[in-house]
Coordinates of C-alpha atoms in Angstrom, one line a residue:
Chain A
M1188 CA 34.6 -27.1 10.8
A1189 CA 31.9 -28.9 8.8
S1190 CA 31.9 -31.9 11.1
A1191 CA 30.8 -30.1 14.2
P1192 CA 27.3 -29.0 13.1
E1193 CA 27.0 -32.4 11.4
N1194 CA 27.5 -34.1 14.7
E1195 CA 25.1 -31.8 16.4
K1196 CA 22.5 -32.5 13.8
N1197 CA 23.0 -36.2 14.3
A1198 CA 22.8 -35.8 18.0
S1199 CA 19.5 -34.0 17.9
A1200 CA 18.1 -36.2 15.1
P1201 CA 16.5 -38.8 17.3
E1202 CA 14.5 -36.2 19.1
K1203 CA 13.1 -34.8 15.9
K1204 CA 9.7 -36.3 15.2
T1205 CA 8.7 -37.1 11.7
L1206 CA 5.4 -37.8 10.1
T1207 CA 4.8 -39.8 7.0
L1208 CA 2.3 -38.4 4.5
K1209 CA 0.9 -40.8 2.1
S1210 CA -0.9 -39.8 -1.1
M1211 CA -3.9 -42.1 -1.5
I1212 CA -3.9 -41.4 -5.2
N1213 CA -0.6 -43.1 -6.1
N1214 CA 0.5 -44.4 -2.7
E1215 CA 3.6 -42.2 -2.7
E1216 CA 5.0 -41.6 0.8
F1217 CA 6.8 -38.6 2.2
V1218 CA 8.6 -38.5 5.4
V1219 CA 8.6 -35.0 6.8
D1220 CA 9.6 -33.3 10.0
E1221 CA 6.7 -32.8 12.2
H1222 CA 7.1 -29.1 12.5
V1223 CA 7.1 -28.9 8.7
A1224 CA 3.9 -30.9 8.4
L1225 CA 2.2 -28.9 11.2
Q1226 CA 1.9 -25.9 9.0
S1227 CA -1.1 -27.7 7.7
V1228 CA -3.9 -26.9 10.1
T1229 CA -5.6 -30.1 9.1
I1230 CA -2.6 -32.2 10.1
K1231 CA -2.1 -30.1 13.2
N1232 CA -5.6 -30.8 14.3
M1233 CA -5.1 -34.5 13.8
V1234 CA -1.8 -34.5 15.7
D1235 CA -3.2 -32.4 18.5
S1236 CA -6.2 -34.7 18.9
D1237 CA -3.9 -37.7 18.8
C1238 CA -5.6 -39.1 15.8
A1239 CA -2.5 -39.2 13.6
G1240 CA -1.0 -42.6 13.2
D1241 CA 2.5 -43.2 11.9
V1242 CA 1.3 -42.8 8.4
I1243 CA -1.2 -40.1 7.6
P1244 CA -3.2 -40.9 4.5
V1245 CA -3.9 -37.9 2.3
P1246 CA -6.8 -38.5 -0.1
T1247 CA -7.4 -36.7 -3.3
I1248 CA -3.9 -35.3 -3.5
S1249 CA -1.3 -36.8 -5.8
G1250 CA 2.3 -37.4 -4.9
E1251 CA 3.4 -34.8 -7.4
I1252 CA 1.2 -32.1 -5.7
L1253 CA 2.0 -33.3 -2.2
A1254 CA 5.7 -32.9 -3.0
L1255 CA 5.0 -29.2 -3.9
V1256 CA 3.0 -28.7 -0.7
I1257 CA 5.8 -30.2 1.4
E1258 CA 8.4 -28.0 -0.4
Y1259 CA 6.3 -25.0 0.5
C1260 CA 6.0 -26.1 4.1
K1261 CA 9.7 -26.7 4.4
N1262 CA 10.5 -23.3 3.1
H1263 CA 8.2 -21.6 5.5
A1264 CA 9.3 -23.7 8.4
N1265 CA 12.8 -22.4 8.1
P1266 CA 13.1 -19.6 10.6
S1267 CA 16.2 -18.2 8.9
A1268 CA 14.5 -17.7 5.5
S1269 CA 14.1 -14.0 4.6
E1270 CA 10.9 -12.6 3.3
D1271 CA 12.6 -12.2 -0.1
D1272 CA 13.8 -15.8 -0.2
L1273 CA 10.3 -17.0 0.6
K1274 CA 8.8 -14.9 -2.1
K1275 CA 11.3 -16.3 -4.6
A1276 CA 10.7 -19.8 -3.4
D1277 CA 6.9 -19.4 -3.6
A1278 CA 7.2 -18.0 -7.1
G1279 CA 9.1 -21.1 -8.0
I1280 CA 6.5 -23.5 -6.5
V1281 CA 3.6 -21.9 -8.3
A1282 CA 5.4 -21.6 -11.7
K1283 CA 3.2 -24.3 -13.0
D1284 CA 0.5 -24.8 -15.6
I1285 CA -3.0 -23.9 -14.6
Y1286 CA -4.1 -27.5 -14.1
T1287 CA -1.4 -28.2 -11.7
L1288 CA -2.3 -24.9 -9.9
I1289 CA -5.9 -26.0 -9.6
D1290 CA -4.7 -29.3 -8.0
L1291 CA -2.4 -27.3 -5.7
V1292 CA -5.0 -24.8 -4.6
L1293 CA -7.3 -27.7 -3.8
A1294 CA -4.6 -29.4 -1.8
A1295 CA -3.8 -26.1 0.1
N1296 CA -7.5 -25.8 0.9
F1297 CA -7.8 -29.4 2.0
L1298 CA -4.7 -29.3 4.2
D1299 CA -5.6 -25.8 5.3
I1300 CA -2.4 -24.0 4.6
K1301 CA -3.4 -20.4 4.3
G1302 CA -0.2 -19.0 2.7
L1303 CA -0.1 -21.6 0.0
L1304 CA -3.8 -21.0 -0.7
E1305 CA -3.1 -17.3 -1.2
V1306 CA -0.1 -17.6 -3.4
T1307 CA -1.7 -20.2 -5.6
S1308 CA -5.0 -18.3 -5.9
Q1309 CA -3.0 -15.2 -6.9
K1310 CA -1.0 -17.2 -9.5
I1311 CA -4.2 -18.6 -11.0
A1312 CA -5.7 -15.0 -11.1
D1313 CA -2.5 -13.8 -12.8
S1314 CA -2.6 -16.6 -15.4
I1315 CA -6.2 -15.9 -16.5
K1316 CA -6.4 -12.1 -16.1
D1317 CA -5.4 -11.3 -19.7
L1318 CA -7.2 -14.2 -21.3
P1319 CA -10.3 -13.8 -23.5
H1320 CA -13.4 -15.1 -21.8
Q1321 CA -13.7 -18.0 -24.2
D1322 CA -10.2 -19.3 -23.1
V1323 CA -11.2 -18.9 -19.4
R1324 CA -14.3 -21.0 -20.1
E1325 CA -12.3 -23.7 -21.7
I1326 CA -9.5 -23.8 -19.1
F1327 CA -11.9 -24.2 -16.2
G1328 CA -14.5 -26.2 -18.1
V1329 CA -17.2 -23.6 -17.4
E1330 CA -20.3 -24.1 -19.5
N1331 CA -21.6 -21.0 -21.2
D1332 CA -25.2 -20.7 -19.9
Y1333 CA -26.0 -17.3 -21.5
T1334 CA -28.6 -17.0 -24.1
P1335 CA -27.2 -15.4 -27.2
E1336 CA -29.2 -12.2 -26.4
E1337 CA -27.9 -12.1 -22.9
E1338 CA -24.3 -12.6 -24.0
A1339 CA -24.6 -9.9 -26.6
A1340 CA -25.8 -7.5 -23.9
V1341 CA -23.0 -8.3 -21.6
R1342 CA -20.6 -8.0 -24.5
A1343 CA -22.0 -4.7 -25.6
E1344 CA -21.4 -3.4 -22.1
H1345 CA -17.9 -4.6 -22.2
D1346 CA -17.2 -3.2 -25.7
W1347 CA -18.8 0.1 -25.0
A1348 CA -16.5 0.5 -22.0
F1349 CA -13.3 -0.2 -23.8
E1350 CA -13.8 0.6 -27.4
G1351 CA -11.9 3.4 -29.0
F1352 CA -9.1 3.7 -26.4
P1353 CA -5.5 3.3 -27.3
Chain B
M508 CA -10.4 -20.9 16.4
S509 CA -13.5 -20.6 14.3
G510 CA -12.0 -23.0 11.8
T511 CA -11.8 -25.9 14.3
K512 CA -15.1 -27.3 13.5
A513 CA -14.4 -27.3 9.8
A514 CA -11.0 -28.7 10.3
Q515 CA -12.4 -31.4 12.5
S516 CA -14.7 -32.5 9.8
E517 CA -11.9 -32.5 7.3
Y518 CA -9.9 -34.6 9.7
N519 CA -12.7 -37.1 9.7
E520 CA -12.5 -37.2 6.0
V521 CA -8.8 -37.7 6.2
S522 CA -9.2 -40.7 8.4
L523 CA -12.1 -42.1 6.5
G524 CA -10.1 -41.7 3.4
E525 CA -11.3 -43.1 0.2
T526 CA -14.8 -44.0 1.3
C527 CA -15.6 -40.5 2.3
K528 CA -14.1 -39.1 -0.9
R529 CA -16.3 -41.2 -3.0
Q530 CA -19.3 -40.2 -1.1
R531 CA -18.4 -36.6 -1.4
M532 CA -17.8 -36.9 -5.1
T533 CA -21.3 -38.3 -5.7
S534 CA -23.0 -35.8 -3.5
I535 CA -21.6 -32.8 -5.2
C536 CA -21.9 -34.2 -8.7
Y537 CA -25.0 -32.2 -9.4
E538 CA -23.8 -29.2 -7.6
E539 CA -20.6 -29.1 -9.7
N540 CA -22.6 -27.9 -12.7
L541 CA -23.6 -24.8 -10.8
R542 CA -20.1 -24.1 -9.5
L543 CA -18.2 -21.1 -10.7
I544 CA -15.3 -23.3 -11.6
P545 CA -16.4 -26.9 -11.7
R546 CA -13.2 -28.3 -10.1
L547 CA -13.1 -25.8 -7.3
P548 CA -15.3 -25.0 -4.3
D549 CA -16.9 -21.6 -4.9
E550 CA -15.1 -20.3 -1.9
I551 CA -11.7 -20.7 -3.6
S552 CA -13.0 -19.4 -6.9
I553 CA -14.1 -16.3 -5.2
Q554 CA -10.6 -16.0 -3.6
I555 CA -9.2 -16.1 -7.2
F556 CA -11.7 -13.6 -8.5
A557 CA -10.9 -11.2 -5.7
R558 CA -7.2 -11.3 -6.8
L559 CA -8.0 -10.3 -10.4
P560 CA -7.3 -6.7 -11.4
R561 CA -10.6 -4.9 -11.4
V562 CA -10.3 -4.0 -15.0
C563 CA -10.8 -7.7 -15.9
Y564 CA -14.2 -7.9 -14.4
L565 CA -16.2 -6.7 -17.4
N566 CA -14.5 -9.3 -19.5
M567 CA -14.9 -12.1 -16.9
R568 CA -18.6 -11.4 -16.6
L569 CA -18.8 -12.9 -20.1
V570 CA -17.8 -16.4 -19.0
A571 CA -21.1 -17.4 -17.5
R572 CA -24.1 -16.1 -15.7
N573 CA -22.9 -17.0 -12.2
W574 CA -19.6 -15.4 -12.9
K575 CA -21.3 -12.2 -13.8
A576 CA -23.4 -12.4 -10.6
V577 CA -20.3 -12.8 -8.5
M578 CA -18.4 -10.0 -10.2
M579 CA -21.3 -7.7 -9.4
N580 CA -21.6 -8.9 -5.8
P581 CA -20.5 -6.4 -3.1
E582 CA -19.2 -9.5 -1.1
L583 CA -16.4 -9.9 -3.6
F584 CA -15.4 -6.3 -3.1
N585 CA -15.5 -6.8 0.7
L586 CA -13.1 -9.6 0.2
R587 CA -10.9 -7.5 -2.0
K588 CA -10.8 -5.0 0.9
E589 CA -9.9 -7.7 3.4
L590 CA -7.1 -8.9 1.1
G591 CA -5.8 -5.5 0.5
M592 CA -6.5 -5.8 -3.2
T593 CA -8.5 -2.6 -3.6
E594 CA -7.4 -0.4 -6.5
E595 CA -7.6 3.4 -6.8
W596 CA -9.1 4.5 -10.0
L597 CA -9.5 7.9 -11.4
Y598 CA -12.9 9.0 -12.6
L599 CA -13.1 11.9 -14.9
L600 CA -16.2 13.8 -16.1
T601 CA -15.4 15.5 -19.3
K602 CA -17.4 17.9 -21.4
F603 CA -17.1 18.0 -25.1
E604 CA -17.8 20.9 -27.4
D605 CA -21.4 20.0 -27.9
D606 CA -22.0 19.9 -24.2
K607 CA -21.9 16.2 -24.2
L608 CA -20.8 14.8 -20.8
F609 CA -18.7 11.7 -20.6
W610 CA -17.4 9.8 -17.7
L611 CA -14.1 8.0 -18.1
A612 CA -12.3 5.8 -15.7
L613 CA -8.6 5.3 -15.6
D614 CA -6.9 2.4 -14.0
P615 CA -3.5 3.9 -13.3
R616 CA -1.8 0.6 -12.9
S617 CA -2.7 -0.9 -16.3
K618 CA -3.2 2.5 -17.8
I619 CA -6.4 1.2 -19.3
W620 CA -9.2 3.6 -19.8
Q621 CA -12.8 2.6 -19.4
R622 CA -15.8 4.5 -20.5
L623 CA -18.6 4.6 -18.0
P624 CA -22.2 4.0 -19.1
P625 CA -24.0 7.3 -19.6
I626 CA -26.5 8.4 -17.0
P627 CA -29.8 7.2 -18.3
N628 CA -31.6 10.0 -20.0
V629 CA -34.8 9.9 -18.0
V630 CA -35.6 13.5 -17.7
Y631 CA -38.9 13.9 -16.2
E632 CA -40.5 16.9 -14.6
E633 CA -39.9 17.5 -11.0
E634 CA -43.6 17.0 -10.3
S635 CA -43.9 13.6 -11.8
R636 CA -41.1 12.3 -9.7
K637 CA -43.3 12.7 -6.6
G638 CA -45.9 10.5 -8.2
V639 CA -46.2 6.8 -8.8
Y640 CA -44.5 7.1 -12.0
G641 CA -41.4 8.4 -10.4
L642 CA -41.4 5.7 -7.9
L643 CA -41.8 3.1 -10.6
M644 CA -39.0 4.5 -12.6
R645 CA -36.8 4.6 -9.6
N646 CA -37.5 1.0 -8.8
M647 CA -36.8 0.0 -12.3
V648 CA -33.6 1.7 -12.4
G649 CA -32.8 0.7 -8.9
Q650 CA -33.1 -3.0 -9.8
S651 CA -30.3 -2.2 -12.2
N652 CA -31.6 -4.4 -15.0
N653 CA -28.6 -4.3 -17.1
L654 CA -30.3 -4.9 -20.3
T655 CA -32.6 -2.0 -19.6
N656 CA -29.6 0.1 -18.8
I657 CA -27.8 -0.8 -21.9
I658 CA -30.7 -0.1 -24.1
M659 CA -31.2 3.2 -22.4
G660 CA -27.6 3.8 -22.9
W661 CA -27.8 3.1 -26.6
L662 CA -30.9 5.2 -27.0
W663 CA -29.1 8.0 -25.3
R664 CA -26.1 7.7 -27.6
K665 CA -28.2 7.7 -30.7
H666 CA -30.8 10.2 -30.0
A667 CA -29.8 12.5 -27.2
L668 CA -26.4 13.6 -28.2
G669 CA -27.4 17.2 -27.8
Q670 CA -27.8 19.0 -24.5
L671 CA -27.5 16.8 -21.6
P672 CA -29.1 17.7 -18.4
F673 CA -26.8 17.9 -15.4
G674 CA -25.1 21.1 -16.5
G675 CA -23.9 22.6 -13.3
C676 CA -24.2 19.4 -11.4
A677 CA -22.0 18.7 -8.4
I678 CA -19.9 15.6 -8.2
G679 CA -19.1 13.7 -5.1
T680 CA -18.0 10.3 -3.9
A681 CA -19.3 8.3 -0.9
D682 CA -19.2 4.7 0.0
G683 CA -17.3 3.7 -3.1
C684 CA -19.8 5.3 -5.5
L685 CA -19.9 8.4 -7.6
Y686 CA -22.7 10.9 -7.0
V687 CA -24.0 13.4 -9.5
L688 CA -26.1 16.0 -7.7
G689 CA -28.6 18.4 -9.1
G690 CA -27.7 20.7 -12.0
F691 CA -29.8 22.4 -14.6
S692 CA -32.3 20.7 -16.8
K693 CA -34.4 22.8 -19.1
A694 CA -33.4 25.8 -17.1
S695 CA -34.6 24.5 -13.8
A696 CA -32.4 23.5 -11.0
M697 CA -32.9 19.8 -10.3
R698 CA -33.2 17.9 -7.1
C699 CA -32.3 14.6 -8.6
V700 CA -29.2 12.6 -7.5
W701 CA -27.6 9.9 -9.5
R702 CA -25.3 7.4 -8.2
Y703 CA -22.8 5.3 -10.1
D704 CA -22.0 2.0 -8.6
P705 CA -18.7 0.8 -10.0
I706 CA -19.4 -2.8 -8.9
A707 CA -22.5 -3.1 -11.0
N708 CA -21.3 -0.5 -13.5
V709 CA -24.6 1.1 -13.5
W710 CA -26.2 4.5 -12.7
S711 CA -29.2 4.5 -10.5
E712 CA -31.2 7.3 -9.0
V713 CA -31.3 7.8 -5.3
T714 CA -33.4 10.0 -3.1
P715 CA -33.5 13.5 -4.5
M716 CA -32.3 16.5 -2.5
T717 CA -34.9 18.5 -0.7
T718 CA -34.0 21.5 -2.8
G719 CA -33.2 21.8 -6.5
R720 CA -29.6 23.0 -6.8
A721 CA -27.2 23.8 -9.6
Y722 CA -23.5 24.6 -9.0
C723 CA -23.7 23.5 -5.4
K724 CA -20.7 22.3 -3.5
T725 CA -20.3 18.9 -2.1
S726 CA -17.9 17.1 0.2
I727 CA -17.7 14.0 2.3
L728 CA -17.5 14.1 6.0
N729 CA -17.9 11.1 8.4
N730 CA -19.1 9.0 5.4
K731 CA -21.9 11.4 4.7
L732 CA -22.2 13.5 1.6
Y733 CA -22.9 17.2 2.4
V734 CA -24.1 19.7 -0.2
V735 CA -24.2 23.4 0.4
G736 CA -25.4 26.4 -1.5
G737 CA -25.6 26.5 -5.3
V738 CA -28.3 28.4 -7.1
S739 CA -31.9 27.8 -8.0
R740 CA -34.2 29.3 -10.6
A741 CA -36.4 31.9 -9.0
H742 CA -38.4 34.9 -10.3
G743 CA -36.8 34.5 -13.7
G744 CA -33.3 34.7 -12.4
L745 CA -30.8 32.8 -10.4
A746 CA -31.2 32.8 -6.7
P747 CA -28.3 31.8 -4.6
L748 CA -29.0 29.2 -1.9
Q749 CA -27.6 29.4 1.6
S750 CA -29.1 26.1 2.7
A751 CA -27.3 22.9 3.2
E752 CA -28.2 19.3 3.5
V753 CA -26.6 15.9 4.1
F754 CA -27.1 12.5 2.5
D755 CA -26.4 9.3 4.4
P756 CA -25.5 6.6 1.9
C757 CA -26.4 3.9 4.4
T758 CA -30.0 5.0 4.9
G759 CA -30.4 6.7 1.6
T760 CA -31.9 9.7 3.2
W761 CA -31.3 13.4 3.2
S762 CA -31.4 15.5 6.4
Q763 CA -31.3 19.2 6.8
V764 CA -28.1 21.1 7.9
P765 CA -28.4 24.6 9.2
S766 CA -28.1 27.2 6.5
M767 CA -24.8 29.1 6.1
T768 CA -25.1 32.5 7.8
F769 CA -22.8 34.5 5.4
S770 CA -22.1 36.7 8.3
K771 CA -19.5 38.6 6.4
A772 CA -22.0 39.5 3.7
Q773 CA -24.2 41.1 6.3
V774 CA -21.8 43.8 7.1
L775 CA -21.4 45.3 3.6
P776 CA -20.7 49.0 3.6
A777 CA -23.6 50.1 1.5
A778 CA -27.0 48.7 1.4
F779 CA -27.3 48.9 -2.4
L780 CA -24.3 46.7 -2.8
A781 CA -26.0 44.1 -0.7
D782 CA -28.9 44.1 -3.2
M783 CA -26.6 43.7 -6.2
L784 CA -24.3 41.1 -4.8
N785 CA -25.3 37.6 -3.9
P786 CA -23.5 35.5 -1.4
I787 CA -22.4 32.1 -2.7
A788 CA -20.4 29.2 -1.6
T789 CA -17.4 28.8 -3.9
G790 CA -15.9 25.6 -2.6
M791 CA -16.1 23.0 0.2
T792 CA -13.5 20.8 1.7
S793 CA -13.6 18.4 4.5
Y794 CA -10.6 19.2 6.7
K795 CA -9.9 18.1 10.2
G796 CA -13.4 16.8 10.8
R797 CA -15.1 20.0 9.7
L798 CA -16.4 21.4 6.5
Y799 CA -14.6 24.5 5.2
V800 CA -16.6 26.6 2.8
P801 CA -15.0 29.6 1.1
Q802 CA -17.6 32.1 0.1
S803 CA -17.9 35.0 -2.4
L804 CA -20.2 37.7 -3.3
Y805 CA -21.1 37.8 -6.9
S806 CA -22.8 39.8 -9.4
W807 CA -22.2 37.7 -12.4
P808 CA -19.6 37.5 -13.7
F809 CA -17.8 39.3 -10.9
F810 CA -16.8 37.6 -7.7
V811 CA -15.6 39.2 -4.5
D812 CA -14.1 36.9 -2.0
V813 CA -15.5 37.3 1.5
G814 CA -13.7 34.7 3.5
G815 CA -15.8 31.7 4.4
E816 CA -17.5 29.6 7.0
I817 CA -16.8 26.4 8.8
Y818 CA -19.4 23.8 9.6
D819 CA -18.8 21.7 12.7
P820 CA -20.9 18.5 12.7
E821 CA -20.6 18.1 16.4
T822 CA -22.1 21.4 17.3
N823 CA -24.2 21.4 14.1
S824 CA -23.4 25.0 13.5
W825 CA -21.5 27.4 11.3
D826 CA -18.6 29.5 12.4
E827 CA -16.5 32.1 10.7
M828 CA -13.3 30.9 8.8
P829 CA -10.0 32.3 10.0
I830 CA -9.3 35.5 8.1
G831 CA -6.0 34.4 6.5
M832 CA -7.5 31.1 5.3
G833 CA -10.4 32.8 3.7
E834 CA -8.5 35.6 2.0
G835 CA -5.6 33.5 0.9
W836 CA -7.6 30.6 -0.5
P837 CA -6.4 30.2 -4.1
T838 CA -9.1 30.8 -6.7
K839 CA -9.4 28.7 -9.9
Q840 CA -11.7 30.7 -12.0
A841 CA -15.1 32.4 -11.6
G842 CA -14.8 32.2 -7.9
T843 CA -14.3 28.4 -7.8
K844 CA -12.1 27.3 -5.1
L845 CA -10.7 23.8 -5.3
S846 CA -8.7 22.1 -2.7
V847 CA -7.7 18.7 -1.5
V848 CA -6.6 17.2 1.7
V849 CA -3.7 14.9 1.6
D850 CA -2.3 13.3 4.7
G851 CA -4.2 15.8 6.8
E852 CA -2.8 18.8 5.0
L853 CA -5.0 21.2 3.0
Y854 CA -3.7 22.0 -0.4
A855 CA -5.0 24.1 -3.2
L856 CA -3.9 24.9 -6.7
D857 CA -3.1 28.5 -7.6
P858 CA -3.2 28.4 -11.4
S859 CA -2.0 32.0 -11.9
S860 CA -2.6 33.7 -15.2
S861 CA 0.2 32.4 -17.3
P862 CA 0.4 28.8 -18.3
N863 CA 2.9 26.6 -16.6
S864 CA 3.4 28.8 -13.6
G865 CA 0.7 27.4 -11.4
K866 CA 1.6 26.8 -7.8
I867 CA 0.4 24.5 -5.1
K868 CA -0.2 26.1 -1.8
V869 CA -0.7 24.5 1.6
Y870 CA -2.6 26.0 4.4
D871 CA -0.6 26.7 7.6
E872 CA -3.1 26.5 10.4
K873 CA -0.8 28.0 13.1
E874 CA 0.0 31.1 11.1
D875 CA -3.3 31.2 9.4
A876 CA -1.7 31.6 6.0
W877 CA -1.4 29.8 2.7
K878 CA 2.2 29.0 1.7
V879 CA 3.6 27.8 -1.5
A880 CA 4.3 24.1 -1.3
I881 CA 5.3 23.6 -4.9
E882 CA 6.6 26.3 -7.1
K883 CA 5.9 25.0 -10.6
V884 CA 3.1 22.9 -11.6
P885 CA 3.4 21.5 -15.1
I886 CA -0.1 22.1 -16.3
T887 CA -0.4 22.0 -19.9
D888 CA -3.5 23.5 -21.2
F889 CA -5.6 23.3 -18.2
F890 CA -8.7 24.6 -19.9
G891 CA -10.0 23.1 -23.0
A892 CA -8.3 23.3 -26.3
D893 CA -6.5 20.3 -27.8
V894 CA -6.0 18.5 -24.6
C895 CA -3.6 15.7 -24.5
N896 CA -4.6 15.4 -21.0
N897 CA -2.0 15.5 -18.3
M898 CA -4.0 13.8 -15.7
D899 CA -1.7 14.8 -12.9
S900 CA -2.7 18.4 -13.2
F901 CA -6.2 17.3 -12.8
T902 CA -5.5 15.2 -9.8
S903 CA -3.8 18.1 -8.1
S904 CA -6.5 20.5 -8.7
S905 CA -9.6 18.6 -8.1
S906 CA -9.1 15.4 -6.3
E907 CA -7.0 12.7 -4.9
S908 CA -3.6 12.4 -4.0
M909 CA -0.7 14.7 -4.2
E910 CA 1.2 11.9 -2.8
E911 CA 3.3 12.3 -5.8
S912 CA 3.7 15.9 -5.3
A913 CA 4.8 15.3 -1.8
A914 CA 7.9 14.0 -3.2
V915 CA 7.8 16.8 -5.7
V916 CA 7.8 14.2 -8.4
W917 CA 5.5 14.8 -11.2
K918 CA 4.7 12.1 -13.6
V919 CA 2.2 11.8 -16.3
I920 CA 0.0 9.0 -15.0
A921 CA -1.5 8.5 -18.4
E922 CA -2.4 10.3 -21.5
T923 CA -5.2 10.0 -23.9
N924 CA -6.2 12.2 -26.6
L925 CA -9.8 13.3 -25.9
G926 CA -9.8 15.9 -28.6
H927 CA -11.6 19.0 -27.6
A928 CA -12.6 18.2 -24.1
E929 CA -12.9 20.1 -20.8
L930 CA -12.5 18.4 -17.5
V931 CA -15.5 19.0 -15.4
S932 CA -14.7 16.8 -12.4
C933 CA -12.2 14.3 -11.3
Q934 CA -12.7 11.8 -8.5
V935 CA -11.1 8.8 -7.0
L936 CA -12.8 5.6 -6.0
N937 CA -10.9 2.9 -4.2
I938 CA -12.5 -0.5 -4.4

């Protein structure tokens, strides 16, 4: 039983085109089926315009992040995956610390993968939504450019809005 | 394929690889300091912001100046709409014993309550508003200088806790904003209109109505805010108004609408009754593209229902309401007729005299009759007293969705102890 589909797979294997994505950060290479890689609009445009060589160099994205991106693309290239399966798989991919998520969202943006950009943005939003503003500043490295008076005014507005409610 | 061009340039970057990257890094080095999140293009940061629950925004404004600017930018809220991230919040106007009016907002999802800033207490005479001073004031407020607003807010809190103007104001929503229209101030009916913008979290004054009105009725139709009737001060007494006007939030202007005819009131049996009884609009609901205005005759404190009229914006004229609709329209109290349209059906709460036996009725257009849709409405202490507010009862009576009631499922959305408070109005904004 198990050997039949195996044979089939082998038989069709030569026709399956693959692409090699190479992280220019740590030179890690990933061999992926073309239809998986084509979920990236950026790569698709390269392939369509015949600009893609055997190895596609991907600058600014580390191997670790590229692996996540490819995992996402593989999941979403699988036509038999149910919506539920995909949701679970997506949740697994973005179950990372905020710094990894920032790298991931940059990669999704660079490679132009809309779905990944969305789930990663949502995850970042979810991870900061309950944090005090000081923590948000620190995590993102945002400089506080308020004058003390300005900050007090914004804080007063916030406190007035929420004080005294259970 | 609007993205082709951008993608093309990205592809160039891909093929150029490292060189390009380095160039890019240096060129944006300065800009990075101005970014919302230094490591991310602002476009992505805004995508993240749009996915935050709305209740976070006041906190996130504290991060930095440009964060605050974005959180208050309507563009962000347009993106929320595109992404399907809008949230329906409930806005309650409550009145405390000492006639203090308070706006509260409830985020039903997080069950977090938010207090709205008070309407700035700039009560100036009708006359001065026409002058330069009025214009100046409006501009000042319009620019929504937050600091000014907050200071005004504090002043109001400390020194003006007594009688607030806006008693008898009408409350409406349009274009994602709350509107407070008219009302009494120092015993004169006001023309002023205040708008609360939830994005900026500020009140600002918009173009006043052409007529001072208190207790007028308001409703939204085709994205325009209509007001009808109400009363004004005249000859030492209250004079009911038959006039109507409409506000276009896009242009910020008021236009006249033909006055209600009160045709029913014209055919009173005895002339002396007509002198004693004043016709007044007791409600208004936007239903099936027209405005339905139930009407009464009153000689305070008595109200006699006399059916109602329907305004059709296409013909720009009033017509009589079907008899069954007018006569069966449930009355809340003192002739007030509240109703709400959910999924195209017109509902009204019939509170009845004994507590906990209110009913919700639905209007059957074919039979021209009101029918009981829900037998028992769990209203606890609808009016005043120690209200541990059951918000649902408010929703049902004055605003939003009886989506819940459709399934005949009542749940307490949220509770808060407001002490001695009376609900004046309840609205829903979805942004």
